[in-house]
C-alpha atoms as a printed R data frame, in Angstrom:
    type eleno elety resid chain resno       x       y       z
1   ATOM     1    CA   MET     A     1 -72.662 -53.169 -16.269
2   ATOM     2    CA   ASP     A     2 -70.145 -55.522 -17.255
3   ATOM     3    CA   PHE     A     3 -69.211 -53.446 -20.499
4   ATOM     4    CA   VAL     A     4 -69.273 -49.863 -18.138
5   ATOM     5    CA   TYR     A     5 -66.541 -52.126 -15.954
6   ATOM     6    CA   LEU     A     6 -64.654 -53.635 -18.868
7   ATOM     7    CA   ILE     A     7 -64.166 -49.870 -20.765
8   ATOM     8    CA   SER     A     8 -63.314 -48.375 -17.555
9   ATOM     9    CA   SER     A     9 -60.625 -51.163 -16.831
10  ATOM    10    CA   VAL     A    10 -58.873 -50.883 -20.426
11  ATOM    11    CA   PHE     A    11 -59.318 -47.160 -19.775
12  ATOM    12    CA   SER     A    12 -57.072 -47.219 -16.472
13  ATOM    13    CA   VAL     A    13 -54.652 -50.047 -18.377
14  ATOM    14    CA   TRP     A    14 -53.334 -47.958 -20.870
15  ATOM    15    CA   VAL     A    15 -53.234 -44.609 -18.996
16  ATOM    16    CA   VAL     A    16 -51.272 -47.467 -17.020
17  ATOM    17    CA   LEU     A    17 -49.082 -47.715 -19.813
18  ATOM    18    CA   ALA     A    18 -49.248 -44.388 -21.234
19  ATOM    19    CA   ILE     A    19 -47.763 -43.099 -17.834
20  ATOM    20    CA   LEU     A    20 -45.100 -45.964 -18.001
21  ATOM    21    CA   ILE     A    21 -43.825 -44.512 -21.214
22  ATOM    22    CA   ILE     A    22 -43.898 -40.708 -20.867
23  ATOM    23    CA   ILE     A    23 -41.920 -42.332 -17.743
24  ATOM    24    CA   ILE     A    24 -39.640 -43.727 -19.961
25  ATOM    25    CA   LEU     A    25 -38.931 -41.571 -22.295
26  ATOM    26    CA   ARG     A    26 -38.695 -39.111 -19.589
27  ATOM    27    CA   SER     A    27 -35.583 -41.450 -18.707
28  ATOM    28    CA   ALA     A    28 -34.076 -41.948 -21.733
29  ATOM    29    CA   ILE     A    29 -33.824 -38.030 -23.059
30  ATOM    30    CA   LYS     A    30 -31.059 -36.250 -21.037
31  ATOM    31    CA   PHE     A    31 -30.471 -32.949 -21.522
32  ATOM    32    CA   VAL     A    32 -27.585 -31.365 -20.486
33  ATOM    33    CA   PRO     A    33 -26.498 -27.839 -19.318
34  ATOM    34    CA   GLN     A    34 -23.344 -25.399 -21.106
35  ATOM    35    CA   ASN     A    35 -20.388 -26.030 -19.417
36  ATOM    36    CA   THR     A    36 -21.347 -28.984 -17.379
37  ATOM    37    CA   ALA     A    37 -20.259 -32.773 -18.232
38  ATOM    38    CA   ILE     A    38 -22.293 -36.303 -17.221
39  ATOM    39    CA   VAL     A    39 -20.411 -39.041 -16.655
40  ATOM    40    CA   VAL     A    40 -23.414 -42.329 -17.625
41  ATOM    41    CA   GLU     A    41 -22.786 -46.275 -15.094
42  ATOM    42    CA   ARG     A    42 -24.068 -48.871 -17.272
43  ATOM    43    CA   PHE     A    43 -24.186 -51.945 -14.718
44  ATOM    44    CA   GLY     A    44 -22.214 -49.952 -12.310
45  ATOM    45    CA   LYS     A    45 -19.480 -49.217 -14.914
46  ATOM    46    CA   TYR     A    46 -17.765 -46.156 -16.558
47  ATOM    47    CA   GLN     A    47 -19.953 -46.053 -20.263
48  ATOM    48    CA   LYS     A    48 -19.837 -42.123 -21.699
49  ATOM    49    CA   THR     A    49 -19.498 -38.742 -21.065
50  ATOM    50    CA   MET     A    50 -22.100 -36.747 -21.973
51  ATOM    51    CA   GLU     A    51 -21.523 -32.979 -22.793
52  ATOM    52    CA   ALA     A    52 -23.978 -30.560 -23.463
53  ATOM    53    CA   GLY     A    53 -27.044 -30.561 -25.514
54  ATOM    54    CA   LEU     A    54 -29.788 -33.743 -26.288
55  ATOM    55    CA   ASN     A    55 -28.490 -36.721 -24.944
56  ATOM    56    CA   PHE     A    56 -29.537 -40.547 -24.798
57  ATOM    57    CA   LEU     A    57 -30.025 -43.444 -22.010
58  ATOM    58    CA   VAL     A    58 -31.399 -46.647 -21.839
59  ATOM    59    CA   PRO     A    59 -33.875 -46.803 -19.370
60  ATOM    60    CA   LEU     A    60 -33.474 -48.844 -16.480
61  ATOM    61    CA   ILE     A    61 -29.900 -50.117 -17.450
62  ATOM    62    CA   ASP     A    62 -27.760 -46.956 -17.632
63  ATOM    63    CA   ARG     A    63 -27.568 -43.780 -14.468
64  ATOM    64    CA   VAL     A    64 -26.081 -41.095 -14.374
65  ATOM    65    CA   ALA     A    65 -23.225 -41.209 -11.806
66  ATOM    66    CA   TYR     A    66 -21.646 -38.295 -11.466
67  ATOM    67    CA   SER     A    67 -22.198 -34.160 -12.964
68  ATOM    68    CA   GLN     A    68 -19.416 -32.160 -12.901
69  ATOM    69    CA   THR     A    69 -18.779 -28.224 -13.652
70  ATOM    70    CA   LEU     A    70 -16.659 -27.104 -16.369
71  ATOM    71    CA   LYS     A    71 -16.898 -23.953 -15.191
72  ATOM    72    CA   GLU     A    72 -13.343 -22.145 -13.615
73  ATOM    73    CA   GLN     A    73 -14.060 -22.196  -9.868
74  ATOM    74    CA   ALA     A    74 -12.554 -20.392  -6.839
75  ATOM    75    CA   TYR     A    75 -11.955 -21.865  -3.163
76  ATOM    76    CA   ASP     A    76 -10.556 -20.193  -0.280
77  ATOM    77    CA   VAL     A    77  -7.645 -21.485   0.705
78  ATOM    78    CA   PRO     A    78  -7.714 -21.586   4.708
79  ATOM    79    CA   SER     A    79  -5.020 -19.663   7.127
80  ATOM    80    CA   GLN     A    80  -2.380 -21.328   8.098
81  ATOM    81    CA   SER     A    81   1.293 -20.987   9.450
82  ATOM    82    CA   ALA     A    82   4.485 -20.972   7.292
83  ATOM    83    CA   ILE     A    83   7.940 -21.107   8.438
84  ATOM    84    CA   THR     A    84  10.226 -18.704   6.422
85  ATOM    85    CA   LYS     A    85  14.281 -19.512   5.341
86  ATOM    86    CA   ASP     A    86  15.170 -17.447   8.321
87  ATOM    87    CA   ASN     A    87  12.364 -18.499  10.593
88  ATOM    88    CA   ILE     A    88  10.395 -16.601  10.946
89  ATOM    89    CA   SER     A    89   6.060 -17.785  11.348
90  ATOM    90    CA   LEU     A    90   3.740 -16.420   9.292
91  ATOM    91    CA   VAL     A    91  -0.202 -16.985   8.756
92  ATOM    92    CA   VAL     A    92  -0.918 -17.224   4.722
93  ATOM    93    CA   ASP     A    93  -3.771 -17.230   3.372
94  ATOM    94    CA   GLY     A    94  -5.254 -17.049  -0.358
95  ATOM    95    CA   VAL     A    95  -7.838 -17.989  -2.886
96  ATOM    96    CA   LEU     A    96  -7.201 -20.780  -5.351
97  ATOM    97    CA   TYR     A    97  -8.716 -20.957  -9.128
98  ATOM    98    CA   LEU     A    98  -9.150 -24.290 -10.832
99  ATOM    99    CA   LYS     A    99 -10.937 -26.359 -13.778
100 ATOM   100    CA   VAL     A   100 -12.504 -29.629 -14.762
101 ATOM   101    CA   ILE     A   101 -10.416 -30.163 -17.833
102 ATOM   102    CA   ASP     A   102 -11.318 -34.250 -17.943
103 ATOM   103    CA   PRO     A   103 -14.399 -35.299 -16.172
104 ATOM   104    CA   TYR     A   104 -13.894 -38.814 -16.165
105 ATOM   105    CA   LYS     A   105 -10.624 -38.239 -13.812
106 ATOM   106    CA   THR     A   106 -12.192 -36.076 -12.007
107 ATOM   107    CA   SER     A   107 -15.073 -38.612 -11.376
108 ATOM   108    CA   TYR     A   108 -12.561 -41.840 -10.687
109 ATOM   109    CA   GLY     A   109  -9.369 -40.415 -10.108
110 ATOM   110    CA   VAL     A   110 -10.286 -38.565  -6.518
111 ATOM   111    CA   ASP     A   111 -12.719 -38.594  -3.751
112 ATOM   112    CA   ASP     A   112 -13.196 -34.870  -3.307
113 ATOM   113    CA   TYR     A   113 -11.022 -33.041  -5.710
114 ATOM   114    CA   ILE     A   114 -11.758 -29.780  -4.258
115 ATOM   115    CA   PHE     A   115 -10.612 -31.147  -0.926
116 ATOM   116    CA   SER     A   116  -7.887 -32.166  -1.992
117 ATOM   117    CA   VAL     A   117  -6.394 -29.456  -4.417
118 ATOM   118    CA   THR     A   118  -6.937 -27.159  -1.091
119 ATOM   119    CA   GLN     A   119  -4.687 -29.560   1.256
120 ATOM   120    CA   LEU     A   120  -2.690 -29.388  -1.778
121 ATOM   121    CA   ALA     A   121  -2.491 -26.058  -1.882
122 ATOM   122    CA   GLN     A   122  -1.899 -25.188   1.585
123 ATOM   123    CA   THR     A   123   1.573 -27.839   1.536
124 ATOM   124    CA   THR     A   124   2.706 -26.592  -1.461
125 ATOM   125    CA   MET     A   125   2.060 -23.150   0.235
126 ATOM   126    CA   ARG     A   126   3.969 -23.723   3.204
127 ATOM   127    CA   SER     A   127   6.969 -25.201   1.244
128 ATOM   128    CA   GLU     A   128   8.080 -22.556  -0.502
129 ATOM   129    CA   VAL     A   129   7.485 -20.110   1.738
130 ATOM   130    CA   GLY     A   130  10.204 -21.900   3.516
131 ATOM   131    CA   LYS     A   131  12.988 -21.763   1.019
132 ATOM   132    CA   MET     A   132  12.192 -18.067   1.104
133 ATOM   133    CA   ASP     A   133  13.790 -15.204   3.930
134 ATOM   134    CA   LEU     A   134  10.800 -12.897   5.638
135 ATOM   135    CA   ASP     A   135  11.531  -9.899   2.673
136 ATOM   136    CA   LYS     A   136  11.351 -12.045  -0.249
137 ATOM   137    CA   THR     A   137   7.834 -13.130   0.185
138 ATOM   138    CA   PHE     A   138   6.630  -9.671   0.077
139 ATOM   139    CA   GLU     A   139   8.916  -8.369  -2.906
140 ATOM   140    CA   GLU     A   140   8.208 -11.624  -4.934
141 ATOM   141    CA   ARG     A   141   4.776 -12.494  -4.066
142 ATOM   142    CA   GLU     A   142   3.762 -13.200  -7.985
143 ATOM   143    CA   ASN     A   143   6.866 -15.495  -8.170
144 ATOM   144    CA   LEU     A   144   5.660 -16.959  -4.841
145 ATOM   145    CA   ASN     A   145   1.965 -17.609  -7.026
146 ATOM   146    CA   THR     A   146   3.537 -18.712  -9.923
147 ATOM   147    CA   ALA     A   147   5.674 -21.704  -8.257
148 ATOM   148    CA   ILE     A   148   2.610 -22.964  -6.215
149 ATOM   149    CA   VAL     A   149   0.486 -23.097  -9.358
150 ATOM   150    CA   SER     A   150   3.437 -25.766 -11.110
151 ATOM   151    CA   ALA     A   151   3.475 -27.409  -7.964
152 ATOM   152    CA   ILE     A   152  -0.148 -27.772  -7.872
153 ATOM   153    CA   ASN     A   153  -1.062 -28.821 -11.513
154 ATOM   154    CA   ASP     A   154   1.916 -31.060 -10.945
155 ATOM   155    CA   ALA     A   155   0.481 -32.861  -8.560
156 ATOM   156    CA   ALA     A   156  -3.457 -32.412  -9.470
157 ATOM   157    CA   MET     A   157  -2.745 -33.786 -13.221
158 ATOM   158    CA   PRO     A   158  -3.921 -37.420 -12.342
159 ATOM   159    CA   TRP     A   159  -7.080 -35.764 -11.213
160 ATOM   160    CA   GLY     A   160  -8.278 -33.981 -14.569
161 ATOM   161    CA   VAL     A   161  -7.517 -30.971 -12.627
162 ATOM   162    CA   GLN     A   162  -5.898 -27.777 -13.575
163 ATOM   163    CA   VAL     A   163  -4.909 -24.869 -11.486
164 ATOM   164    CA   LEU     A   164  -5.447 -21.471 -13.386
165 ATOM   165    CA   ARG     A   165  -3.785 -19.235 -10.969
166 ATOM   166    CA   TYR     A   166  -3.487 -18.916  -6.723
167 ATOM   167    CA   GLU     A   167  -3.266 -15.549  -5.203
168 ATOM   168    CA   ILE     A   168  -1.862 -15.118  -1.781
169 ATOM   169    CA   LYS     A   169  -4.975 -12.005   0.241
170 ATOM   170    CA   ASP     A   170  -2.881 -12.227   3.210
171 ATOM   171    CA   ILE     A   171   0.809 -12.625   5.226
172 ATOM   172    CA   GLU     A   172   0.773 -11.595   8.078
173 ATOM   173    CA   PRO     A   173   3.928 -11.500  10.413
174 ATOM   174    CA   PRO     A   174   4.555 -11.373  13.955
175 ATOM   175    CA   ARG     A   175   3.443  -8.070  15.871
176 ATOM   176    CA   SER     A   176   7.293  -8.177  17.129
177 ATOM   177    CA   VAL     A   177   8.173  -8.327  13.414
178 ATOM   178    CA   LEU     A   178   5.685  -5.928  12.190
179 ATOM   179    CA   ASP     A   179   7.265  -3.750  14.801
180 ATOM   180    CA   ALA     A   180  10.708  -3.949  14.070
181 ATOM   181    CA   MET     A   181   9.527  -3.485   9.920
182 ATOM   182    CA   GLU     A   182   7.971  -0.463  11.022
183 ATOM   183    CA   ARG     A   183  10.937   1.391  12.410
184 ATOM   184    CA   GLN     A   184  13.298   0.560   8.731
185 ATOM   185    CA   MET     A   185  10.615   2.171   6.879
186 ATOM   186    CA   LYS     A   186  10.388   4.628   8.906
187 ATOM   187    CA   ALA     A   187  14.319   5.254   8.738
188 ATOM   188    CA   GLU     A   188  14.017   4.542   5.153
189 ATOM   189    CA   ARG     A   189  11.769   7.488   4.697
190 ATOM   190    CA   GLU     A   190  14.004   9.456   6.690
191 ATOM   191    CA   LYS     A   191  16.911   8.918   4.890
192 ATOM   192    CA   ARG     A   192  15.254   8.887   1.780
193 ATOM   193    CA   ALA     A   193  14.202  12.761   2.815
194 ATOM   194    CA   VAL     A   194  18.195  13.630   3.868
195 ATOM   195    CA   ILE     A   195  19.203  12.925   0.327
196 ATOM   196    CA   LEU     A   196  17.296  14.396  -1.708
197 ATOM   197    CA   GLU     A   197  17.351  17.473   0.782
198 ATOM   198    CA   SER     A   198  21.170  17.231   0.151
199 ATOM   199    CA   GLU     A   199  20.125  16.284  -4.090
200 ATOM   200    CA   GLY     A   200  18.060  19.471  -3.712
201 ATOM   201    CA   LYS     A   201  20.198  21.897  -2.125
202 ATOM   202    CA   ARG     A   202  23.499  20.917  -4.355
203 ATOM   203    CA   GLN     A   203  21.136  21.025  -7.211
204 ATOM   204    CA   SER     A   204  20.121  24.445  -6.224
205 ATOM   205    CA   GLU     A   205  24.450  25.756  -6.061
206 ATOM   206    CA   ILE     A   206  25.075  24.158  -9.007
207 ATOM   207    CA   ASN     A   207  22.481  26.323 -10.665
208 ATOM   208    CA   ILE     A   208  23.277  29.531  -8.811
209 ATOM   209    CA   ALA     A   209  27.097  29.003 -10.190
210 ATOM   210    CA   GLU     A   210  25.821  28.230 -13.533
211 ATOM   211    CA   GLY     A   211  24.046  31.510 -13.572
212 ATOM   212    CA   MET     A   212  26.783  33.441 -12.056
213 ATOM   213    CA   LYS     A   213  28.933  31.704 -14.864
214 ATOM   214    CA   GLN     A   214  26.512  32.671 -17.349
215 ATOM   215    CA   ALA     A   215  26.105  36.243 -16.812
216 ATOM   216    CA   ARG     A   216  30.196  36.353 -16.720
217 ATOM   217    CA   VAL     A   217  30.230  35.437 -19.393
218 ATOM   218    CA   LEU     A   218  27.619  37.032 -21.197
219 ATOM   219    CA   ALA     A   219  28.699  40.117 -19.355
220 ATOM   220    CA   ALA     A   220  32.402  39.887 -20.520
221 ATOM   221    CA   GLU     A   221  31.060  39.619 -24.263
222 ATOM   222    CA   ALA     A   222  28.567  42.848 -24.374
223 ATOM   223    CA   GLU     A   223  31.847  44.444 -22.630
224 ATOM   224    CA   LYS     A   224  33.844  43.136 -25.544
225 ATOM   225    CA   ALA     A   225  31.646  43.960 -28.490
226 ATOM   226    CA   GLU     A   226  31.523  47.154 -26.651
227 ATOM   227    CA   GLN     A   227  34.833  47.807 -27.462
228 ATOM   228    CA   VAL     A   228  34.783  46.452 -30.682
229 ATOM   229    CA   LEU     A   229  32.112  48.616 -31.664
230 ATOM   230    CA   LYS     A   230  33.937  52.117 -30.119
231 ATOM   231    CA   ALA     A   231  37.370  50.807 -31.675
232 ATOM   232    CA   GLU     A   232  35.518  50.722 -34.777
233 ATOM   233    CA   GLY     A   233  33.543  53.762 -34.502
234 ATOM   234    CA   GLU     A   234  37.012  55.637 -33.965
235 ATOM   235    CA   ALA     A   235  38.258  53.976 -36.894
236 ATOM   236    CA   GLN     A   236  36.351  55.577 -39.293
237 ATOM   237    CA   ALA     A   237  36.382  58.658 -37.472
238 ATOM   238    CA   ILE     A   238  40.128  58.659 -37.750
239 ATOM   239    CA   LEU     A   239  39.629  58.339 -41.777
240 ATOM   240    CA   ALA     A   240  37.026  60.929 -41.605
241 ATOM   241    CA   VAL     A   241  39.127  62.779 -40.488
242 ATOM   242    CA   SER     A   242  41.782  62.140 -41.577
243 ATOM   243    CA   LYS     A   243  40.598  61.823 -45.200
244 ATOM   244    CA   ALA     A   244  38.573  65.658 -44.530
245 ATOM   245    CA   GLU     A   245  41.788  66.975 -43.755
246 ATOM   246    CA   ALA     A   246  43.366  65.799 -46.478
247 ATOM   247    CA   ASP     A   247  40.957  66.576 -48.988
248 ATOM   248    CA   ALA     A   248  41.542  70.049 -47.826
249 ATOM   249    CA   LEU     A   249  45.037  70.253 -48.396
250 ATOM   250    CA   SER     A   250  44.366  69.131 -51.595
251 ATOM   251    CA   ILE     A   251  42.648  71.754 -52.706
252 ATOM   252    CA   VAL     A   252  43.794  74.419 -50.823
253 ATOM   253    CA   GLY     A   253  47.366  73.393 -52.630
254 ATOM   254    CA   ARG     A   254  45.305  73.121 -56.181
255 ATOM   255    CA   VAL     A   255  44.302  76.562 -55.294
256 ATOM   256    CA   ALA     A   256  47.341  78.176 -53.988
257 ATOM   257    CA   VAL     A   257  49.172  77.891 -57.402
258 ATOM   258    CA   THR     A   258  46.617  80.971 -58.631
259 ATOM   259    CA   ALA     A   259  47.346  84.567 -58.606
260 ATOM   260    CA   GLU     A   260  43.751  84.828 -56.076
261 ATOM   261    CA   GLY     A   261  45.421  81.733 -53.818
262 ATOM   262    CA   GLN     A   262  48.196  83.198 -53.022
263 ATOM   263    CA   LYS     A   263  46.197  86.294 -52.575
264 ATOM   264    CA   ALA     A   264  43.832  84.956 -50.212
265 ATOM   265    CA   ILE     A   265  47.137  83.713 -47.894
266 ATOM   266    CA   GLN     A   266  48.780  86.789 -48.145
267 ATOM   267    CA   LEU     A   267  45.241  87.864 -46.269
268 ATOM   268    CA   ASP     A   268  45.289  85.454 -44.794
269 ATOM   269    CA   LEU     A   269  48.699  85.501 -42.965
270 ATOM   270    CA   ALA     A   270  48.628  88.980 -42.486
271 ATOM   271    CA   ASP     A   271  45.164  89.200 -40.764
272 ATOM   272    CA   LYS     A   272  47.200  85.723 -38.105
273 ATOM   273    CA   ALA     A   273  50.282  88.095 -37.381
274 ATOM   274    CA   ILE     A   274  47.760  91.361 -36.092
275 ATOM   275    CA   GLN     A   275  45.781  88.747 -34.202
276 ATOM   276    CA   ALA     A   276  48.934  86.875 -32.459
277 ATOM   277    CA   LYS     A   277  50.532  90.163 -32.424
278 ATOM   278    CA   ALA     A   278  47.542  91.435 -31.206
279 ATOM   279    CA   ALA     A   279  47.230  88.688 -28.436
280 ATOM   280    CA   ILE     A   280  51.205  89.404 -27.043
281 ATOM   281    CA   ALA     A   281  50.416  92.922 -26.348
282 ATOM   282    CA   LYS     A   282  47.101  92.166 -23.897
283 ATOM   283    CA   GLU     A   283  48.927  89.551 -22.004
284 ATOM   284    CA   SER     A   284  52.612  90.540 -21.850
285 ATOM   285    CA   SER     A   285  52.863  93.856 -19.495
286 ATOM   286    CA   VAL     A   286  56.040  94.766 -22.084
287 ATOM   287    CA   VAL     A   287  55.154  97.182 -25.197
288 ATOM   288    CA   LEU     A   288  57.420  96.221 -28.410
289 ATOM   289    CA   LEU     A   289  57.563  98.769 -30.861
290 ATOM   290    CA   PRO     A   290  57.438  96.864 -34.376
291 ATOM   291    CA   ASP     A   291  61.044  98.339 -36.055
292 ATOM   292    CA   SER     A   292  60.772  97.506 -40.191
293 ATOM   293    CA   ASN     A   293  62.089  94.395 -40.015
294 ATOM   294    CA   ALA     A   294  58.996  93.250 -38.184
295 ATOM   295    CA   SER     A   295  56.181  94.945 -39.887
296 ATOM   296    CA   ALA     A   296  53.279  93.228 -41.561
297 ATOM   297    CA   THR     A   297  54.644  93.865 -45.158
298 ATOM   298    CA   ASN     A   298  58.006  92.297 -44.006
299 ATOM   299    CA   VAL     A   299  56.053  89.231 -42.921
300 ATOM   300    CA   VAL     A   300  53.928  88.571 -45.395
301 ATOM   301    CA   ALA     A   301  57.110  88.891 -47.753
302 ATOM   302    CA   GLU     A   302  58.414  86.192 -46.243
303 ATOM   303    CA   ALA     A   303  55.926  83.664 -46.183
304 ATOM   304    CA   MET     A   304  54.860  84.685 -50.105
305 ATOM   305    CA   THR     A   305  59.407  83.989 -50.301
306 ATOM   306    CA   ILE     A   306  58.844  81.193 -48.656
307 ATOM   307    CA   ILE     A   307  55.739  79.796 -50.864
308 ATOM   308    CA   HIS     A   308  57.153  81.315 -54.241
309 ATOM   309    CA   GLN     A   309  60.553  78.912 -53.275
310 ATOM   310    CA   LEU     A   310  58.286  76.250 -53.201
311 ATOM   311    CA   ASN     A   311  56.380  76.582 -56.058
312 ATOM   312    CA   ARG     A   312  60.302  76.406 -58.272
313 ATOM   313    CA   GLN     A   313  60.648  73.059 -56.781
314 ATOM   314    CA   GLN     A   314  57.750  72.176 -58.533
315 ATOM   315    CA   GLY     A   315  58.387  73.052 -61.173
316 ATOM   316    CA   GLY     A   316  56.477  76.036 -61.523
317 ATOM   317    CA   GLN     A   317  58.114  79.827 -61.666
318 ATOM   318    CA   PRO     A   318  54.561  81.812 -60.872
319 ATOM   319    CA   GLN     A   319  55.523  85.419 -60.384
320 ATOM   320    CA   SER     A   320  54.099  86.736 -56.905
321 ATOM   321    CA   PRO     A   321  51.638  89.910 -56.522
322 ATOM   322    CA   VAL     A   322  54.852  91.867 -53.912
323 ATOM   323    CA   GLU     A   323  57.235  91.165 -56.780
324 ATOM   324    CA   GLU     A   324  54.607  92.977 -58.935
325 ATOM   325    CA   HIS     A   325  54.099  95.727 -56.960
326 ATOM   326    CA   SER     A   326  57.736  95.647 -56.677
């Protein structure tokens, strides 16, 4: 009975020792998650900063004092009133994006870095808004955000915190200012509409005038081209007629110096003389009796005499058929 009791006691001691060893090992081994930093103190004094992965502690001596996340964090900045440079009261709220870059300074440099940075963002925002007019707060919101971030980072550097950006969510002016701004925007829109309408009318009139001008220019060019073509056609027609007449006269001249040509001329002249007298007799009520000097033979003889004289002047003396017959 005593032996069983002894064995049971020894087993109990080993179980207790195993449990104590497990507890000690468990407290000595620390797994740090990603993007997390753990500040370790030894006897109440800063010892080290453990980063992500497997880390070891001295049991019963080292302890985890602070655990800081290294992720980017977003915090809402409560709404607050601010007065612009032209004495207009605004209600402004925003969002703050920050990140812990030095866990040691964040743990020991400030009690609550989130509260401190938020308060700093509010005071900085009021200060920056006070430097601007109301219209500039809407137009230069990006510049306002940049100025707030720069001012906060300068002040929060000892806290191991970096402000990445600050975004203004809403700017709410008084109702009276909103009504005045609405009337101003309405007047501006009406002004732009009138200007656009007048510009459209002006451009339309310019287009019509340009079209009429181009039409007149094209019509004048077409008329000019038509006149040029007509003149060229008339000139070519005149040249063609002149050439034809010259060719006809040349042929007649060559044929007239021959015996056959002069006989043909005699017949043509006699025919024309008879036709002329017939026309006179037809149109006139007076009948003329031919004398010996006005007979067809005399007319032909006179014409042939003229041709004979012309031929002598050219150097040739052909004998006329009338002389042969005489």
